[in-house]
Amino acid sequence: MSSSFDRSIVETQILPVLIQVDDDRRRHFALKASTNVITTTPPQPPPAPFKPPPPPPLPRPLQQQQQQQQQQQQQQRQQQQQRQQQIQYQQQSLQMQESEVEEIFTSLTARLQQQPLARATAAAAAAGSSSSSSSTTGKPSSSVSAASHAPVNSTVSPQKPQQQQQQQQQQQQQQQQQQQQEQQLQQQQQQQQQQQEQQQQQQQQQQQQQQQLQQQQQQLDLSVCCVASVICLVIC
């Protein structure tokens, strides 16, 4: 037992108390002997062995919170994957629409380039018909030339610029939706970071609790060793 406790503590703190208790006991017996009073003390049972209290179990709410947070993180990951797939699908659809718009634009430019040639050929044909009609009937050639020029100008359809504007508006709306989805993804990532920080804080708290329990157990072990050493000294 000499190796399990500090001898200096026993000599400086415990032995003086034991000596004082022994002196008090002798004085008490001397006073009783002087008064000729015989008293007997019943035998006392031996003290029960000291049992350290069991360590408290880990709190269940913390485990449940960790499980819930893990489930929430899995759900959020699944939602992120679904949203990324949606964004990819929307990007593909935008690319398809852009290619369609480019094809329409190229076809319109080709038609606009072909219109001056058609007008020139129509004007030449109108000039030939007007010369032939003027030789026969005078001024009705002006009405024929006007009639020949009118349908050429009417071939330009006013609906195609409107379609382009609508497609541009749709593209702008889709881009805005993409920006909103990216903002939502950023917010979700921030929430995940906050949850991870909370988990780290909880883990640190658990580690601190475990350290406190270990310190309490060490203190109990020291107290048990001190009590055992005192009992051994008294018995000796």
PDB file of C-alpha atoms in Angstrom:
ATOM      1  CA  MET A   1       0.000   0.000   0.000  1.00  0.00           C
ATOM      2  CA  SER A   2       2.974   2.342   0.446  1.00  0.00           C
ATOM      3  CA  SER A   3       3.322   2.744  -3.308  1.00  0.00           C
ATOM      4  CA  SER A   4      -0.365   3.620  -3.927  1.00  0.00           C
ATOM      5  CA  PHE A   5      -0.499   6.777  -1.731  1.00  0.00           C
ATOM      6  CA  ASP A   6       1.727   9.676  -0.816  1.00  0.00           C
ATOM      7  CA  ARG A   7       3.485   9.120   2.508  1.00  0.00           C
ATOM      8  CA  SER A   8       4.047  12.817   3.115  1.00  0.00           C
ATOM      9  CA  ILE A   9       0.283  13.492   3.009  1.00  0.00           C
ATOM     10  CA  VAL A  10      -0.319  10.713   5.542  1.00  0.00           C
ATOM     11  CA  GLU A  11       2.390  11.994   7.870  1.00  0.00           C
ATOM     12  CA  THR A  12       1.414  15.664   7.674  1.00  0.00           C
ATOM     13  CA  GLN A  13      -2.388  15.503   7.473  1.00  0.00           C
ATOM     14  CA  ILE A  14      -3.763  12.116   8.544  1.00  0.00           C
ATOM     15  CA  LEU A  15      -1.455  11.063  11.416  1.00  0.00           C
ATOM     16  CA  PRO A  16      -1.959  14.253  13.503  1.00  0.00           C
ATOM     17  CA  VAL A  17      -5.729  13.768  13.305  1.00  0.00           C
ATOM     18  CA  LEU A  18      -5.430  10.133  14.393  1.00  0.00           C
ATOM     19  CA  ILE A  19      -3.148  11.088  17.302  1.00  0.00           C
ATOM     20  CA  GLN A  20      -5.586  13.772  18.443  1.00  0.00           C
ATOM     21  CA  VAL A  21      -8.478  11.310  18.254  1.00  0.00           C
ATOM     22  CA  ASP A  22      -6.479   8.792  20.331  1.00  0.00           C
ATOM     23  CA  ASP A  23      -5.697  11.440  22.965  1.00  0.00           C
ATOM     24  CA  ASP A  24      -9.342  12.454  23.170  1.00  0.00           C
ATOM     25  CA  ARG A  25     -10.341   8.838  23.569  1.00  0.00           C
ATOM     26  CA  ARG A  26      -7.843   8.316  26.413  1.00  0.00           C
ATOM     27  CA  ARG A  27      -9.061  11.427  28.188  1.00  0.00           C
ATOM     28  CA  HIS A  28     -12.624  10.235  27.860  1.00  0.00           C
ATOM     29  CA  PHE A  29     -11.791   6.842  29.382  1.00  0.00           C
ATOM     30  CA  ALA A  30      -9.805   8.532  32.164  1.00  0.00           C
ATOM     31  CA  LEU A  31     -12.796  10.697  33.083  1.00  0.00           C
ATOM     32  CA  LYS A  32     -15.056   7.662  33.114  1.00  0.00           C
ATOM     33  CA  ALA A  33     -12.620   5.759  35.363  1.00  0.00           C
ATOM     34  CA  SER A  34     -12.500   8.689  37.783  1.00  0.00           C
ATOM     35  CA  THR A  35     -16.261   8.692  38.157  1.00  0.00           C
ATOM     36  CA  ASN A  36     -16.324   4.856  38.607  1.00  0.00           C
ATOM     37  CA  VAL A  37     -18.910   4.478  35.897  1.00  0.00           C
ATOM     38  CA  ILE A  38     -18.558   1.337  33.847  1.00  0.00           C
ATOM     39  CA  THR A  39     -20.025   1.618  30.409  1.00  0.00           C
ATOM     40  CA  THR A  40     -19.950  -0.951  27.722  1.00  0.00           C
ATOM     41  CA  THR A  41     -20.324  -0.222  24.051  1.00  0.00           C
ATOM     42  CA  PRO A  42     -22.100  -2.778  21.896  1.00  0.00           C
ATOM     43  CA  PRO A  43     -20.011  -4.312  19.138  1.00  0.00           C
ATOM     44  CA  GLN A  44     -20.302  -2.374  15.929  1.00  0.00           C
ATOM     45  CA  PRO A  45     -20.505  -4.103  12.580  1.00  0.00           C
ATOM     46  CA  PRO A  46     -17.591  -3.570  10.207  1.00  0.00           C
ATOM     47  CA  PRO A  47     -18.030  -0.742   7.739  1.00  0.00           C
ATOM     48  CA  ALA A  48     -19.445  -1.684   4.378  1.00  0.00           C
ATOM     49  CA  PRO A  49     -16.965  -1.634   1.519  1.00  0.00           C
ATOM     50  CA  PHE A  50     -17.008   1.553  -0.478  1.00  0.00           C
ATOM     51  CA  LYS A  51     -18.581   1.204  -3.903  1.00  0.00           C
ATOM     52  CA  PRO A  52     -18.125   4.009  -6.402  1.00  0.00           C
ATOM     53  CA  PRO A  53     -21.320   5.100  -8.135  1.00  0.00           C
ATOM     54  CA  PRO A  54     -21.759   3.801 -11.681  1.00  0.00           C
ATOM     55  CA  PRO A  55     -20.972   6.276 -14.436  1.00  0.00           C
ATOM     56  CA  PRO A  56     -24.048   7.992 -15.809  1.00  0.00           C
ATOM     57  CA  PRO A  57     -25.185   6.714 -19.209  1.00  0.00           C
ATOM     58  CA  LEU A  58     -24.762   8.815 -22.281  1.00  0.00           C
ATOM     59  CA  PRO A  59     -27.713  11.139 -22.883  1.00  0.00           C
ATOM     60  CA  ARG A  60     -30.111   9.704 -25.412  1.00  0.00           C
ATOM     61  CA  PRO A  61     -31.344  13.031 -26.809  1.00  0.00           C
ATOM     62  CA  LEU A  62     -27.869  13.706 -28.191  1.00  0.00           C
ATOM     63  CA  GLN A  63     -27.813  10.372 -30.016  1.00  0.00           C
ATOM     64  CA  GLN A  64     -31.297  11.003 -31.397  1.00  0.00           C
ATOM     65  CA  GLN A  65     -30.278  14.483 -32.542  1.00  0.00           C
ATOM     66  CA  GLN A  66     -27.228  13.072 -34.305  1.00  0.00           C
ATOM     67  CA  GLN A  67     -29.349  10.457 -36.081  1.00  0.00           C
ATOM     68  CA  GLN A  68     -31.896  13.092 -37.112  1.00  0.00           C
ATOM     69  CA  GLN A  69     -29.166  15.394 -38.389  1.00  0.00           C
ATOM     70  CA  GLN A  70     -27.613  12.579 -40.414  1.00  0.00           C
ATOM     71  CA  GLN A  71     -30.999  11.757 -41.933  1.00  0.00           C
ATOM     72  CA  GLN A  72     -31.562  15.440 -42.753  1.00  0.00           C
ATOM     73  CA  GLN A  73     -28.146  15.652 -44.410  1.00  0.00           C
ATOM     74  CA  GLN A  74     -28.899  12.586 -46.532  1.00  0.00           C
ATOM     75  CA  GLN A  75     -32.245  14.069 -47.579  1.00  0.00           C
ATOM     76  CA  GLN A  76     -30.589  17.377 -48.435  1.00  0.00           C
ATOM     77  CA  ARG A  77     -27.962  15.589 -50.532  1.00  0.00           C
ATOM     78  CA  GLN A  78     -30.672  13.756 -52.430  1.00  0.00           C
ATOM     79  CA  GLN A  79     -32.508  17.046 -53.000  1.00  0.00           C
ATOM     80  CA  GLN A  80     -29.295  18.656 -54.239  1.00  0.00           C
ATOM     81  CA  GLN A  81     -28.709  15.825 -56.686  1.00  0.00           C
ATOM     82  CA  GLN A  82     -32.268  16.127 -57.982  1.00  0.00           C
ATOM     83  CA  ARG A  83     -31.893  19.895 -58.384  1.00  0.00           C
ATOM     84  CA  GLN A  84     -28.593  19.488 -60.184  1.00  0.00           C
ATOM     85  CA  GLN A  85     -30.251  17.047 -62.572  1.00  0.00           C
ATOM     86  CA  GLN A  86     -33.053  19.561 -63.142  1.00  0.00           C
ATOM     87  CA  ILE A  87     -30.516  22.303 -63.823  1.00  0.00           C
ATOM     88  CA  GLN A  88     -28.683  20.096 -66.318  1.00  0.00           C
ATOM     89  CA  TYR A  89     -31.950  19.279 -68.073  1.00  0.00           C
ATOM     90  CA  GLN A  90     -32.842  22.981 -68.238  1.00  0.00           C
ATOM     91  CA  GLN A  91     -29.407  23.820 -69.614  1.00  0.00           C
ATOM     92  CA  GLN A  92     -29.820  21.205 -72.320  1.00  0.00           C
ATOM     93  CA  SER A  93     -33.257  22.582 -73.198  1.00  0.00           C
ATOM     94  CA  LEU A  94     -31.798  26.102 -73.355  1.00  0.00           C
ATOM     95  CA  GLN A  95     -29.078  24.926 -75.703  1.00  0.00           C
ATOM     96  CA  MET A  96     -31.694  23.286 -77.925  1.00  0.00           C
ATOM     97  CA  GLN A  97     -33.750  26.477 -77.956  1.00  0.00           C
ATOM     98  CA  GLU A  98     -30.696  28.583 -78.749  1.00  0.00           C
ATOM     99  CA  SER A  99     -29.838  26.318 -81.675  1.00  0.00           C
ATOM    100  CA  GLU A 100     -33.427  26.583 -82.926  1.00  0.00           C
ATOM    101  CA  VAL A 101     -33.325  30.380 -82.622  1.00  0.00           C
ATOM    102  CA  GLU A 102     -30.051  30.492 -84.564  1.00  0.00           C
ATOM    103  CA  GLU A 103     -31.546  28.345 -87.326  1.00  0.00           C
ATOM    104  CA  ILE A 104     -34.605  30.616 -87.527  1.00  0.00           C
ATOM    105  CA  PHE A 105     -32.374  33.703 -87.599  1.00  0.00           C
ATOM    106  CA  THR A 106     -30.220  32.287 -90.408  1.00  0.00           C
ATOM    107  CA  SER A 107     -33.305  31.330 -92.422  1.00  0.00           C
ATOM    108  CA  LEU A 108     -34.755  34.837 -91.942  1.00  0.00           C
ATOM    109  CA  THR A 109     -31.521  36.487 -93.042  1.00  0.00           C
ATOM    110  CA  ALA A 110     -31.398  34.251 -96.112  1.00  0.00           C
ATOM    111  CA  ARG A 111     -34.971  35.183 -97.011  1.00  0.00           C
ATOM    112  CA  LEU A 112     -34.286  38.887 -96.491  1.00  0.00           C
ATOM    113  CA  GLN A 113     -31.242  38.627 -98.744  1.00  0.00           C
ATOM    114  CA  GLN A 114     -33.318  36.865-101.410  1.00  0.00           C
ATOM    115  CA  GLN A 115     -36.092  39.514-101.331  1.00  0.00           C
ATOM    116  CA  PRO A 116     -34.134  42.251-103.215  1.00  0.00           C
ATOM    117  CA  LEU A 117     -33.449  39.787-106.048  1.00  0.00           C
ATOM    118  CA  ALA A 118     -37.127  38.884-106.223  1.00  0.00           C
ATOM    119  CA  ARG A 119     -38.058  42.564-106.231  1.00  0.00           C
ATOM    120  CA  ALA A 120     -35.596  43.267-109.051  1.00  0.00           C
ATOM    121  CA  THR A 121     -36.948  40.411-111.161  1.00  0.00           C
ATOM    122  CA  ALA A 122     -40.513  41.491-110.425  1.00  0.00           C
ATOM    123  CA  ALA A 123     -39.672  45.076-111.387  1.00  0.00           C
ATOM    124  CA  ALA A 124     -38.094  43.926-114.663  1.00  0.00           C
ATOM    125  CA  ALA A 125     -41.108  41.785-115.468  1.00  0.00           C
ATOM    126  CA  ALA A 126     -43.403  44.673-114.566  1.00  0.00           C
ATOM    127  CA  ALA A 127     -41.411  47.023-116.795  1.00  0.00           C
ATOM    128  CA  GLY A 128     -41.699  44.609-119.726  1.00  0.00           C
ATOM    129  CA  SER A 129     -45.430  44.147-119.196  1.00  0.00           C
ATOM    130  CA  SER A 130     -45.967  47.900-118.821  1.00  0.00           C
ATOM    131  CA  SER A 131     -44.165  48.630-122.060  1.00  0.00           C
ATOM    132  CA  SER A 132     -46.278  46.052-123.878  1.00  0.00           C
ATOM    133  CA  SER A 133     -49.483  47.284-122.300  1.00  0.00           C
ATOM    134  CA  SER A 134     -48.655  50.953-122.955  1.00  0.00           C
ATOM    135  CA  SER A 135     -48.275  50.227-126.605  1.00  0.00           C
ATOM    136  CA  THR A 136     -51.740  48.750-126.653  1.00  0.00           C
ATOM    137  CA  THR A 137     -53.766  50.519-123.981  1.00  0.00           C
ATOM    138  CA  GLY A 138     -52.118  53.716-122.654  1.00  0.00           C
ATOM    139  CA  LYS A 139     -51.909  54.277-118.809  1.00  0.00           C
ATOM    140  CA  PRO A 140     -53.233  51.080-117.213  1.00  0.00           C
ATOM    141  CA  SER A 141     -49.603  49.972-116.881  1.00  0.00           C
ATOM    142  CA  SER A 142     -49.302  51.990-113.644  1.00  0.00           C
ATOM    143  CA  SER A 143     -52.003  49.909-112.005  1.00  0.00           C
ATOM    144  CA  VAL A 144     -50.294  46.700-113.110  1.00  0.00           C
ATOM    145  CA  SER A 145     -46.925  47.866-111.769  1.00  0.00           C
ATOM    146  CA  ALA A 146     -48.533  48.885-108.464  1.00  0.00           C
ATOM    147  CA  ALA A 147     -50.281  45.547-108.242  1.00  0.00           C
ATOM    148  CA  SER A 148     -47.032  43.760-109.032  1.00  0.00           C
ATOM    149  CA  HIS A 149     -45.140  45.661-106.306  1.00  0.00           C
ATOM    150  CA  ALA A 150     -47.786  45.266-103.601  1.00  0.00           C
ATOM    151  CA  PRO A 151     -47.615  41.484-103.023  1.00  0.00           C
ATOM    152  CA  VAL A 152     -43.801  41.565-102.928  1.00  0.00           C
ATOM    153  CA  ASN A 153     -43.865  43.890 -99.919  1.00  0.00           C
ATOM    154  CA  SER A 154     -46.600  41.812 -98.285  1.00  0.00           C
ATOM    155  CA  THR A 155     -44.377  38.691 -98.198  1.00  0.00           C
ATOM    156  CA  VAL A 156     -42.555  39.950 -95.056  1.00  0.00           C
ATOM    157  CA  SER A 157     -44.415  38.353 -92.144  1.00  0.00           C
ATOM    158  CA  PRO A 158     -44.679  40.516 -88.954  1.00  0.00           C
ATOM    159  CA  GLN A 159     -45.078  37.432 -86.736  1.00  0.00           C
ATOM    160  CA  LYS A 160     -41.432  36.285 -86.810  1.00  0.00           C
ATOM    161  CA  PRO A 161     -40.006  39.240 -84.776  1.00  0.00           C
ATOM    162  CA  GLN A 162     -42.708  38.588 -82.181  1.00  0.00           C
ATOM    163  CA  GLN A 163     -41.642  34.952 -81.978  1.00  0.00           C
ATOM    164  CA  GLN A 164     -38.041  36.042 -81.483  1.00  0.00           C
ATOM    165  CA  GLN A 165     -39.072  38.396 -78.678  1.00  0.00           C
ATOM    166  CA  GLN A 166     -41.083  35.641 -77.010  1.00  0.00           C
ATOM    167  CA  GLN A 167     -38.150  33.238 -77.249  1.00  0.00           C
ATOM    168  CA  GLN A 168     -35.815  35.864 -75.802  1.00  0.00           C
ATOM    169  CA  GLN A 169     -38.247  36.456 -72.935  1.00  0.00           C
ATOM    170  CA  GLN A 170     -38.429  32.710 -72.295  1.00  0.00           C
ATOM    171  CA  GLN A 171     -34.643  32.509 -72.255  1.00  0.00           C
ATOM    172  CA  GLN A 172     -34.461  35.388 -69.774  1.00  0.00           C
ATOM    173  CA  GLN A 173     -37.044  33.707 -67.545  1.00  0.00           C
ATOM    174  CA  GLN A 174     -35.130  30.430 -67.648  1.00  0.00           C
ATOM    175  CA  GLN A 175     -31.893  32.222 -66.794  1.00  0.00           C
ATOM    176  CA  GLN A 176     -33.618  33.885 -63.842  1.00  0.00           C
ATOM    177  CA  GLN A 177     -34.893  30.498 -62.694  1.00  0.00           C
ATOM    178  CA  GLN A 178     -31.375  29.092 -62.933  1.00  0.00           C
ATOM    179  CA  GLN A 179     -30.030  31.979 -60.863  1.00  0.00           C
ATOM    180  CA  GLN A 180     -32.725  31.394 -58.245  1.00  0.00           C
ATOM    181  CA  GLN A 181     -31.894  27.695 -58.117  1.00  0.00           C
ATOM    182  CA  GLU A 182     -28.195  28.461 -57.727  1.00  0.00           C
ATOM    183  CA  GLN A 183     -29.021  30.825 -54.861  1.00  0.00           C
ATOM    184  CA  GLN A 184     -31.104  28.099 -53.230  1.00  0.00           C
ATOM    185  CA  LEU A 185     -28.206  25.667 -53.596  1.00  0.00           C
ATOM    186  CA  GLN A 186     -25.872  28.169 -51.956  1.00  0.00           C
ATOM    187  CA  GLN A 187     -28.320  28.629 -49.080  1.00  0.00           C
ATOM    188  CA  GLN A 188     -28.558  24.865 -48.623  1.00  0.00           C
ATOM    189  CA  GLN A 189     -24.778  24.574 -48.573  1.00  0.00           C
ATOM    190  CA  GLN A 190     -24.628  27.272 -45.906  1.00  0.00           C
ATOM    191  CA  GLN A 191     -27.243  25.395 -43.858  1.00  0.00           C
ATOM    192  CA  GLN A 192     -25.206  22.196 -44.184  1.00  0.00           C
ATOM    193  CA  GLN A 193     -22.102  24.010 -42.984  1.00  0.00           C
ATOM    194  CA  GLN A 194     -24.033  25.337 -39.984  1.00  0.00           C
ATOM    195  CA  GLN A 195     -25.293  21.843 -39.171  1.00  0.00           C
ATOM    196  CA  GLN A 196     -21.766  20.455 -39.408  1.00  0.00           C
ATOM    197  CA  GLU A 197     -20.546  23.179 -37.050  1.00  0.00           C
ATOM    198  CA  GLN A 198     -23.342  22.291 -34.609  1.00  0.00           C
ATOM    199  CA  GLN A 199     -22.346  18.630 -34.798  1.00  0.00           C
ATOM    200  CA  GLN A 200     -18.740  19.537 -34.075  1.00  0.00           C
ATOM    201  CA  GLN A 201     -19.838  21.598 -31.072  1.00  0.00           C
ATOM    202  CA  GLN A 202     -21.910  18.694 -29.783  1.00  0.00           C
ATOM    203  CA  GLN A 203     -18.970  16.325 -30.207  1.00  0.00           C
ATOM    204  CA  GLN A 204     -16.769  18.735 -28.275  1.00  0.00           C
ATOM    205  CA  GLN A 205     -19.373  18.884 -25.495  1.00  0.00           C
ATOM    206  CA  GLN A 206     -19.476  15.088 -25.357  1.00  0.00           C
ATOM    207  CA  GLN A 207     -15.695  14.941 -25.137  1.00  0.00           C
ATOM    208  CA  GLN A 208     -15.750  17.479 -22.305  1.00  0.00           C
ATOM    209  CA  GLN A 209     -18.363  15.405 -20.458  1.00  0.00           C
ATOM    210  CA  GLN A 210     -16.258  12.271 -20.877  1.00  0.00           C
ATOM    211  CA  GLN A 211     -13.200  14.105 -19.564  1.00  0.00           C
ATOM    212  CA  GLN A 212     -15.183  15.288 -16.546  1.00  0.00           C
ATOM    213  CA  LEU A 213     -16.321  11.718 -15.879  1.00  0.00           C
ATOM    214  CA  GLN A 214     -12.739  10.488 -16.096  1.00  0.00           C
ATOM    215  CA  GLN A 215     -11.612  13.177 -13.652  1.00  0.00           C
ATOM    216  CA  GLN A 216     -14.388  12.222 -11.228  1.00  0.00           C
ATOM    217  CA  GLN A 217     -13.381   8.570 -11.448  1.00  0.00           C
ATOM    218  CA  GLN A 218      -9.751   9.472 -10.764  1.00  0.00           C
ATOM    219  CA  GLN A 219     -10.792  11.502  -7.719  1.00  0.00           C
ATOM    220  CA  LEU A 220     -12.866   8.581  -6.448  1.00  0.00           C
ATOM    221  CA  ASP A 221      -9.935   6.223  -6.921  1.00  0.00           C
ATOM    222  CA  LEU A 222      -7.674   8.561  -4.947  1.00  0.00           C
ATOM    223  CA  SER A 223     -10.203   8.869  -2.133  1.00  0.00           C
ATOM    224  CA  VAL A 224     -10.580   5.074  -1.998  1.00  0.00           C
ATOM    225  CA  CYS A 225      -6.811   4.669  -1.774  1.00  0.00           C
ATOM    226  CA  CYS A 226      -6.600   7.247   1.041  1.00  0.00           C
ATOM    227  CA  VAL A 227      -9.390   5.574   3.027  1.00  0.00           C
ATOM    228  CA  ALA A 228      -7.803   2.165   2.561  1.00  0.00           C
ATOM    229  CA  SER A 229      -4.430   3.478   3.750  1.00  0.00           C
ATOM    230  CA  VAL A 230      -5.999   5.052   6.850  1.00  0.00           C
ATOM    231  CA  ILE A 231      -7.789   1.801   7.676  1.00  0.00           C
ATOM    232  CA  CYS A 232      -4.537  -0.120   7.319  1.00  0.00           C
ATOM    233  CA  LEU A 233      -2.751   2.319   9.638  1.00  0.00           C
ATOM    234  CA  VAL A 234      -5.509   2.103  12.258  1.00  0.00           C
ATOM    235  CA  ILE A 235      -5.498  -1.690  12.128  1.00  0.00           C
ATOM    236  CA  CYS A 236      -1.714  -1.801  12.428  1.00  0.00           C
TER     237      CYS A 236
END
